[in-house]
JSON list of C-alpha atoms in Angstrom, two decimals:
[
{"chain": "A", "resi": 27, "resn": "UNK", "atom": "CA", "xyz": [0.00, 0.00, 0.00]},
{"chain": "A", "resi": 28, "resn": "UNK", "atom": "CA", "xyz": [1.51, 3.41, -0.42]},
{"chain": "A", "resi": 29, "resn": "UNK", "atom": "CA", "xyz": [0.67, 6.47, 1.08]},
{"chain": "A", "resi": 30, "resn": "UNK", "atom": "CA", "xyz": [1.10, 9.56, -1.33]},
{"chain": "A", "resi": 31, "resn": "UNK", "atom": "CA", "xyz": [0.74, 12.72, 1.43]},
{"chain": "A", "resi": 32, "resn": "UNK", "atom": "CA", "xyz": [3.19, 12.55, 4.15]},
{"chain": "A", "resi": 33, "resn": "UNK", "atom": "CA", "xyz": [1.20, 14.75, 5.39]},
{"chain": "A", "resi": 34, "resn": "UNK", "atom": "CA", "xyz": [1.25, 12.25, 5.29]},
{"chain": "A", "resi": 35, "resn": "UNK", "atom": "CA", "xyz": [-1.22, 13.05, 5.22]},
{"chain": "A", "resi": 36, "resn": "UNK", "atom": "CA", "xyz": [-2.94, 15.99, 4.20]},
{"chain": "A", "resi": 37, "resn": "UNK", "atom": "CA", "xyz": [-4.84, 12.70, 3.67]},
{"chain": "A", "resi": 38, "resn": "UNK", "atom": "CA", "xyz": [-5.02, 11.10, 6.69]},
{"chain": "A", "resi": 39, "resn": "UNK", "atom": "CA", "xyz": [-8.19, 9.31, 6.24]},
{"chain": "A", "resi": 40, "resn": "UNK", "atom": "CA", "xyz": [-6.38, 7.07, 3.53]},
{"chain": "A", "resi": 41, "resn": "UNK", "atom": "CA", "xyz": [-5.42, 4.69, 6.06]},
{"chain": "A", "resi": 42, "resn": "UNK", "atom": "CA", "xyz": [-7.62, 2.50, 6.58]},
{"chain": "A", "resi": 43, "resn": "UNK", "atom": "CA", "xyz": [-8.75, 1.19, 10.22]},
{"chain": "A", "resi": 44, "resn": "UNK", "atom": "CA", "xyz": [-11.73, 1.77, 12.30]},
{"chain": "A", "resi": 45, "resn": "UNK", "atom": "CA", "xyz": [-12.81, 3.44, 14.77]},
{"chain": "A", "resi": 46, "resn": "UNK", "atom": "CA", "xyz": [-15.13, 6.01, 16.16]},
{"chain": "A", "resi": 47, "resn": "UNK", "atom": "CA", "xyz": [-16.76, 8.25, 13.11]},
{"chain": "A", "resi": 48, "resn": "UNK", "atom": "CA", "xyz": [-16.42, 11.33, 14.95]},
{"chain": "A", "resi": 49, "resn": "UNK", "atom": "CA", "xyz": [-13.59, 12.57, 17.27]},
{"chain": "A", "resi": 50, "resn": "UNK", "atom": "CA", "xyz": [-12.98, 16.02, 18.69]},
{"chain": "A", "resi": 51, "resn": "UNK", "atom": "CA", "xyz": [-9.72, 17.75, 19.53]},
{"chain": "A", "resi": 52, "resn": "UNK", "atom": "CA", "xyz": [-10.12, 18.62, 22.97]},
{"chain": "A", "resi": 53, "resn": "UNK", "atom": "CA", "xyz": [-6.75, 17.21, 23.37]},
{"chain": "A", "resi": 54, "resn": "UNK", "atom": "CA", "xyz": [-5.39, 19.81, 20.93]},
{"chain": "A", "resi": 55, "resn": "UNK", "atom": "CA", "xyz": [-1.99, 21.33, 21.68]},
{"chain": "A", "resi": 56, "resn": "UNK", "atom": "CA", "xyz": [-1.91, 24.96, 22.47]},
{"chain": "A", "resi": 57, "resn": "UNK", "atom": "CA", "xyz": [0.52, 26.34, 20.05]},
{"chain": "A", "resi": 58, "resn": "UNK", "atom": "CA", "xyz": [1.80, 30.16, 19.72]},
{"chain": "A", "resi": 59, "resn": "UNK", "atom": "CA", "xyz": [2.61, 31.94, 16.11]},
{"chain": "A", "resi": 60, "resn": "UNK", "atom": "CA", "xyz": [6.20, 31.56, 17.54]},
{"chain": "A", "resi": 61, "resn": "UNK", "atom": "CA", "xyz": [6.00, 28.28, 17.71]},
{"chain": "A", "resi": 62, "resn": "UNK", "atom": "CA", "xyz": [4.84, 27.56, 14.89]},
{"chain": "A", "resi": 63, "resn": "UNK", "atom": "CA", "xyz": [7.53, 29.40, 12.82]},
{"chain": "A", "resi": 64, "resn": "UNK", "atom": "CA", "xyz": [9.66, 26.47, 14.60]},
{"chain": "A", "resi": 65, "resn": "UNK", "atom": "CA", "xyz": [7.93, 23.76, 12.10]},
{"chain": "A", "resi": 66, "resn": "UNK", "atom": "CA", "xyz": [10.24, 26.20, 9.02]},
{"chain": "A", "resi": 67, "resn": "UNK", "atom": "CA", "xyz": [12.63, 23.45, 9.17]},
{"chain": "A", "resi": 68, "resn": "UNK", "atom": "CA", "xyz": [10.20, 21.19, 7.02]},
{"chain": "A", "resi": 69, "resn": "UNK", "atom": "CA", "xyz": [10.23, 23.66, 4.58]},
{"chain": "A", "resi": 70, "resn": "UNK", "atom": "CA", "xyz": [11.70, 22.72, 0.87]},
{"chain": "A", "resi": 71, "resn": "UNK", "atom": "CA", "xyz": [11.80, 19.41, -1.32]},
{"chain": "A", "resi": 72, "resn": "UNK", "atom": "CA", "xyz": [11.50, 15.62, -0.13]},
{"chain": "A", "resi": 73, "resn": "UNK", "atom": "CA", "xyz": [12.22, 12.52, -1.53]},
{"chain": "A", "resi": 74, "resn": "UNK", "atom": "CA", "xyz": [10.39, 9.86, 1.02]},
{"chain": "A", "resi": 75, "resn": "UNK", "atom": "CA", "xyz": [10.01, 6.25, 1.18]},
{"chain": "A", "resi": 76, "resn": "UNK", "atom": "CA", "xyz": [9.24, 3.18, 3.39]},
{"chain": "A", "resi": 77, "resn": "UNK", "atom": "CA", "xyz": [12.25, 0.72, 3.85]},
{"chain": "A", "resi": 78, "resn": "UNK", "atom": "CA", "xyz": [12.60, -1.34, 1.01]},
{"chain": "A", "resi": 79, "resn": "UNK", "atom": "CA", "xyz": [9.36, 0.82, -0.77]},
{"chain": "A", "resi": 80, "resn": "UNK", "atom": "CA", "xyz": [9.05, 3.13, -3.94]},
{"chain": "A", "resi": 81, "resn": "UNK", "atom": "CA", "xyz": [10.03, 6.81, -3.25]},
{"chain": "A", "resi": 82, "resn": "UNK", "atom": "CA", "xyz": [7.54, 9.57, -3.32]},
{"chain": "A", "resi": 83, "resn": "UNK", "atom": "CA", "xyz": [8.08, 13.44, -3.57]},
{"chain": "A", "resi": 84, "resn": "UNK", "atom": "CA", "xyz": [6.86, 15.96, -1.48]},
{"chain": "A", "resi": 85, "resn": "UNK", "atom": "CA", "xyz": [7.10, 20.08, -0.85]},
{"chain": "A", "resi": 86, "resn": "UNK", "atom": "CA", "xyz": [6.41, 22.12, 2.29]},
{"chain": "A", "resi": 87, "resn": "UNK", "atom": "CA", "xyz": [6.57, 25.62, 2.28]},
{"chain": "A", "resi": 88, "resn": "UNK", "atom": "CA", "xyz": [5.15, 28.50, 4.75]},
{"chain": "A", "resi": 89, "resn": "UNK", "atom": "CA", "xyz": [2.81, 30.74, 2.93]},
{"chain": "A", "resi": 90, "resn": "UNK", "atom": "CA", "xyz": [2.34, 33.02, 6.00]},
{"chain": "A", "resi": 91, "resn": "UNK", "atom": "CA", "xyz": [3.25, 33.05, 9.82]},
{"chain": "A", "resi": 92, "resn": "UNK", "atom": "CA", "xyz": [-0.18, 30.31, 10.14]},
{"chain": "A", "resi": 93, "resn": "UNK", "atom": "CA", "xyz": [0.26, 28.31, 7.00]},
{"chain": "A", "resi": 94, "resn": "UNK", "atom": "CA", "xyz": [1.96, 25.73, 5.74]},
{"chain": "A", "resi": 95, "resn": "UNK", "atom": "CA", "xyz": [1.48, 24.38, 2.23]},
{"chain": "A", "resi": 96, "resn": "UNK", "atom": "CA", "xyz": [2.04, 20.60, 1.43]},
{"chain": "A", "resi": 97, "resn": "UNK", "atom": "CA", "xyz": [2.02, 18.79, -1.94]},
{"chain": "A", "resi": 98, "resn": "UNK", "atom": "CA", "xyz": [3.13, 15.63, -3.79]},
{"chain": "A", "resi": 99, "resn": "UNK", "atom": "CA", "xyz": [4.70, 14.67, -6.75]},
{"chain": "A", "resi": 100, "resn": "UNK", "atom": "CA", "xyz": [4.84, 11.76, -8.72]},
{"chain": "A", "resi": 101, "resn": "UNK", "atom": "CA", "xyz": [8.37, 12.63, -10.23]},
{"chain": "A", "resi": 102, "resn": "UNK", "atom": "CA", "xyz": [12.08, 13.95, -8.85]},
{"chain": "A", "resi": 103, "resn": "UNK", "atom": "CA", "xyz": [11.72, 16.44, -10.78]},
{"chain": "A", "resi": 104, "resn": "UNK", "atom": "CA", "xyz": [8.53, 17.51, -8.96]},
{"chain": "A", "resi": 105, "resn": "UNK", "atom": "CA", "xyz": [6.65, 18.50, -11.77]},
{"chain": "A", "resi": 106, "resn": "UNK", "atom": "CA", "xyz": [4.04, 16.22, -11.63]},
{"chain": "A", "resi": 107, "resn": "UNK", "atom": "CA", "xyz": [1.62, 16.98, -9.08]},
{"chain": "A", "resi": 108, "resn": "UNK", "atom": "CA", "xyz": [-0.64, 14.08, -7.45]},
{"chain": "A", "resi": 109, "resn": "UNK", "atom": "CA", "xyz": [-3.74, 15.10, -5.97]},
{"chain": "A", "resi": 110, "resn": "UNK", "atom": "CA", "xyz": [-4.31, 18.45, -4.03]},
{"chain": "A", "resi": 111, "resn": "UNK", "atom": "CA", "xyz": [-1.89, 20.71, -2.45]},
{"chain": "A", "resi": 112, "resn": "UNK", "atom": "CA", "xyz": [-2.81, 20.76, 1.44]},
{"chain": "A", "resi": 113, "resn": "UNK", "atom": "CA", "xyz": [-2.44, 22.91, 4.18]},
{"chain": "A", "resi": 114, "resn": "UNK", "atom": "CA", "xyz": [-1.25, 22.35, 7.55]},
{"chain": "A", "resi": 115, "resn": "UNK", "atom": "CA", "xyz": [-3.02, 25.49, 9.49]},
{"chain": "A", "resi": 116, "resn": "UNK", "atom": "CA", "xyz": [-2.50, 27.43, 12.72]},
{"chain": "A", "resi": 117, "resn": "UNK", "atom": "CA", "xyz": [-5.78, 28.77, 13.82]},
{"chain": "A", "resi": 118, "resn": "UNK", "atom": "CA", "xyz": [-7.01, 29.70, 17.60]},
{"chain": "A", "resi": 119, "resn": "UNK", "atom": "CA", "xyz": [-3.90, 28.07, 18.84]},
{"chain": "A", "resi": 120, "resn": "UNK", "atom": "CA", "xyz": [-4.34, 25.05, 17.32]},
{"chain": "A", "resi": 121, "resn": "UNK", "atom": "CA", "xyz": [-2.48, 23.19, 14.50]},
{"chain": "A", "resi": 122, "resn": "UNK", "atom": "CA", "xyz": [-4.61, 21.36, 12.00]},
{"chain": "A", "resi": 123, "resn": "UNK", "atom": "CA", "xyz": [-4.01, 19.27, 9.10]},
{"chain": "A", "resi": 124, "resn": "UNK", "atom": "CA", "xyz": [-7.00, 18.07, 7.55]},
{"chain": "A", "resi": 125, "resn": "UNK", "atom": "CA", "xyz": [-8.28, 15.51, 9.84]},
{"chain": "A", "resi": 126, "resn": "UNK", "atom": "CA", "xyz": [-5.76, 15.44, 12.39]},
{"chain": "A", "resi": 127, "resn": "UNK", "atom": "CA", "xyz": [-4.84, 17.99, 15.05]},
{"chain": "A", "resi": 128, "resn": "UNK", "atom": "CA", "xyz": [-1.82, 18.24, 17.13]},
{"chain": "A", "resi": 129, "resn": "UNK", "atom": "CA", "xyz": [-1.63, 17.07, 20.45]},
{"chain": "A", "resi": 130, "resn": "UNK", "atom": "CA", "xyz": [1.92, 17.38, 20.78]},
{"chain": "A", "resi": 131, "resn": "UNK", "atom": "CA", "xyz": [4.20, 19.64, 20.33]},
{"chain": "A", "resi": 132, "resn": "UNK", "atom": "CA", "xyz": [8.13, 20.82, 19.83]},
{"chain": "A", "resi": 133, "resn": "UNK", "atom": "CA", "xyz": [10.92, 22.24, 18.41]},
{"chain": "A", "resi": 134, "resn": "UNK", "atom": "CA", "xyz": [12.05, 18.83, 16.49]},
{"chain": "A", "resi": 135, "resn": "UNK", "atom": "CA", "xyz": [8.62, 16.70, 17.31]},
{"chain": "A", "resi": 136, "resn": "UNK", "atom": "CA", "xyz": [5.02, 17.20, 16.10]},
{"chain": "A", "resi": 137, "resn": "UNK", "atom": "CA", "xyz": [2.37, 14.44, 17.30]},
{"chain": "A", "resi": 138, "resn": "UNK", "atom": "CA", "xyz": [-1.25, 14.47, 15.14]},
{"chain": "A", "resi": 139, "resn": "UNK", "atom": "CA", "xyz": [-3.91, 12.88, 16.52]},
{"chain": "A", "resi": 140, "resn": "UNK", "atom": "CA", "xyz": [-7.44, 11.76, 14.35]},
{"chain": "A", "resi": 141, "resn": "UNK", "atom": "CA", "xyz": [-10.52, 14.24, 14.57]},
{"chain": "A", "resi": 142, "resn": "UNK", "atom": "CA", "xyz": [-13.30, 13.60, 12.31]},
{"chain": "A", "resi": 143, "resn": "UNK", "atom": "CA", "xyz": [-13.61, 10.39, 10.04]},
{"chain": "A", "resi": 144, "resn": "UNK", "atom": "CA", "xyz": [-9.63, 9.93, 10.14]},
{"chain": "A", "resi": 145, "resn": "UNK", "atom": "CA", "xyz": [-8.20, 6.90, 11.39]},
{"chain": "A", "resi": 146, "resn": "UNK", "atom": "CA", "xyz": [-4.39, 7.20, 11.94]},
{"chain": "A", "resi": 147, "resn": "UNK", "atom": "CA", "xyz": [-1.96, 9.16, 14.06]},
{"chain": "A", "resi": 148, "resn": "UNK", "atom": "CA", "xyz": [1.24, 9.98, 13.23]},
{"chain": "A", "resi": 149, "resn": "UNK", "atom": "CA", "xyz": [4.45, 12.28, 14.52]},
{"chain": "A", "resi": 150, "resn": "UNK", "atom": "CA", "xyz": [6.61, 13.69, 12.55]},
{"chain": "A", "resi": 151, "resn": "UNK", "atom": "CA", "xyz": [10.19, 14.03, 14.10]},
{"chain": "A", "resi": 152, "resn": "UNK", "atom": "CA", "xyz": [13.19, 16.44, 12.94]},
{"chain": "A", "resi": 153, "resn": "UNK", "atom": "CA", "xyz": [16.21, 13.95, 12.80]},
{"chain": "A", "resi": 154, "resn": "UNK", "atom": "CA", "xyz": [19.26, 16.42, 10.95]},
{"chain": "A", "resi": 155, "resn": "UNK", "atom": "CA", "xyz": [18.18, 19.65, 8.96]},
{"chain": "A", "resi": 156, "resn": "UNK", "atom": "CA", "xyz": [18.39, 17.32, 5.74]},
{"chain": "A", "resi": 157, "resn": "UNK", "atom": "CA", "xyz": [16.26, 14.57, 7.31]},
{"chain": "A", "resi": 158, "resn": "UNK", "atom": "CA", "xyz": [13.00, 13.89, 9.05]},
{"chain": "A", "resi": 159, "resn": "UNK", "atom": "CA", "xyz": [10.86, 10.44, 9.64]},
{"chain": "A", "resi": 160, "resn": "UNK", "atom": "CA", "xyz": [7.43, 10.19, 9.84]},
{"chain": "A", "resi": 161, "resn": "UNK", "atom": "CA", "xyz": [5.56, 7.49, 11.55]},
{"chain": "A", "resi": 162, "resn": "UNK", "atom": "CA", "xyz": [2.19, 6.03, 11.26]},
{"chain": "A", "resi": 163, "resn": "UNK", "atom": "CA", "xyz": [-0.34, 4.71, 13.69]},
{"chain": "A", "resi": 164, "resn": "UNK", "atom": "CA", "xyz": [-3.40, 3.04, 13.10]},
{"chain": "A", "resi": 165, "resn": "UNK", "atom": "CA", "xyz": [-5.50, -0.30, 14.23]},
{"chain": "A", "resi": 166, "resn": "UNK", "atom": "CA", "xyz": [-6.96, -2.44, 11.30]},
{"chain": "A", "resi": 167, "resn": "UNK", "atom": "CA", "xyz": [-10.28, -3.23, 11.41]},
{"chain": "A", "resi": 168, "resn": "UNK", "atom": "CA", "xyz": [-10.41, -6.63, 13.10]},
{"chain": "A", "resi": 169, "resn": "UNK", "atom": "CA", "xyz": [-8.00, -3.93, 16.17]},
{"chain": "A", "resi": 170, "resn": "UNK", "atom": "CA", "xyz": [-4.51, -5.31, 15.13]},
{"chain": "A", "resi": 171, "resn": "UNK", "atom": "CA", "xyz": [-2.24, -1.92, 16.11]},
{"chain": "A", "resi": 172, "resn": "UNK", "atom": "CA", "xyz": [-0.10, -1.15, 12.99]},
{"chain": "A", "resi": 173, "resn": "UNK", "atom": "CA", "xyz": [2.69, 0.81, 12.09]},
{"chain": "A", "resi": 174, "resn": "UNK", "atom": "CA", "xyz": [4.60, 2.15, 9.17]},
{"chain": "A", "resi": 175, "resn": "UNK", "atom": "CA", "xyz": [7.80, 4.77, 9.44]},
{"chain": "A", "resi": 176, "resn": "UNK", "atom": "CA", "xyz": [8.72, 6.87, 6.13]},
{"chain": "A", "resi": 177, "resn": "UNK", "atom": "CA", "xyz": [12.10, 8.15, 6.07]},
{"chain": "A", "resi": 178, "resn": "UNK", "atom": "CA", "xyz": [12.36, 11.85, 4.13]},
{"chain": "A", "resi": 179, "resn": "UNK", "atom": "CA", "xyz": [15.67, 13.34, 2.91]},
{"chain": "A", "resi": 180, "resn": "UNK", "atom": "CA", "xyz": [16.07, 16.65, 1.53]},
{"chain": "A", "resi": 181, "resn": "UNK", "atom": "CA", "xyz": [16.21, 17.36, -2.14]},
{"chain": "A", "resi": 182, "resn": "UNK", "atom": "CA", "xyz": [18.84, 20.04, -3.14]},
{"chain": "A", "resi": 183, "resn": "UNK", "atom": "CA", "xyz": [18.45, 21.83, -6.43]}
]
């Protein structure tokens, strides 16, 4: 199975699992603007994949002090978009990314946790400037926790 958004997720319902069909984010992470301008280190060109698994491109970049913007590529050459460019949002102190919200937060770590119809959690955590992991968490439907961690590395022009 591969995932296409590390953001992983700006689709994070794509993995499948079940659970409750509504959750809220009462659990949500306070987070200040300052803060977020911390998350900047995502910012630029990845080249991701699972251990042993086809590679898949993705950009981040911060289109204000609240927003980042997320999308995927099919090629190296990113020119090939797949799907729709997301947006991970800042708003009322909270961090947002589609379906997910964060319930964790720092300078190198950011834990999302399922709101809505999503299914999976995941963290994404800073590991040099040049490379991050991300790591999935979700139950399939007969319960059996799973797991999957994508490694990203930084693609230099």
């Amino acid at each position: 199975m591969r995932y296409t958004t590390l953001l992983l997720c700006a689709s994070v319902a794509s993995v499948t699992g079940c659970g409750p069909a509504d959750r809220s984010d009462n659990s949500a992470a306070t987070v200040t603007a300052e803060q977020f301008q911390q998350l900047g280190w995502i910012a630029g060109k990845w080249r991701g994949a699972e251990a042993g698994g086809a590679p898949f491109f993705e950009s981040y970049s911060m289109l204000d002090d609240s927003t980042l913007g997320v999308a995927s590529f099919s090629d190296s050459a990113f020119t090939s978009l797949t799907g729709t460019p997301s947006m991970i949002s800042l708003r009322d102190g909270r961090v947002t990314n589609g379906d997910a919200v964060v319930t964790q937060w720092d300078a190198g770590s950011i834990h999302f946790e399922p709101r809505g119809k999503a299914m999976n959690s995941y963290t994404w955590r800073k590991e040099t400037p040049d490379r991050w992991t991300a790591r999935l968490h979700w139950n399939d439907k007969d319960g059996t926790p799973r797991e999957r961690t994508y490694v990203l590395t930084r693609v230099t022009d």
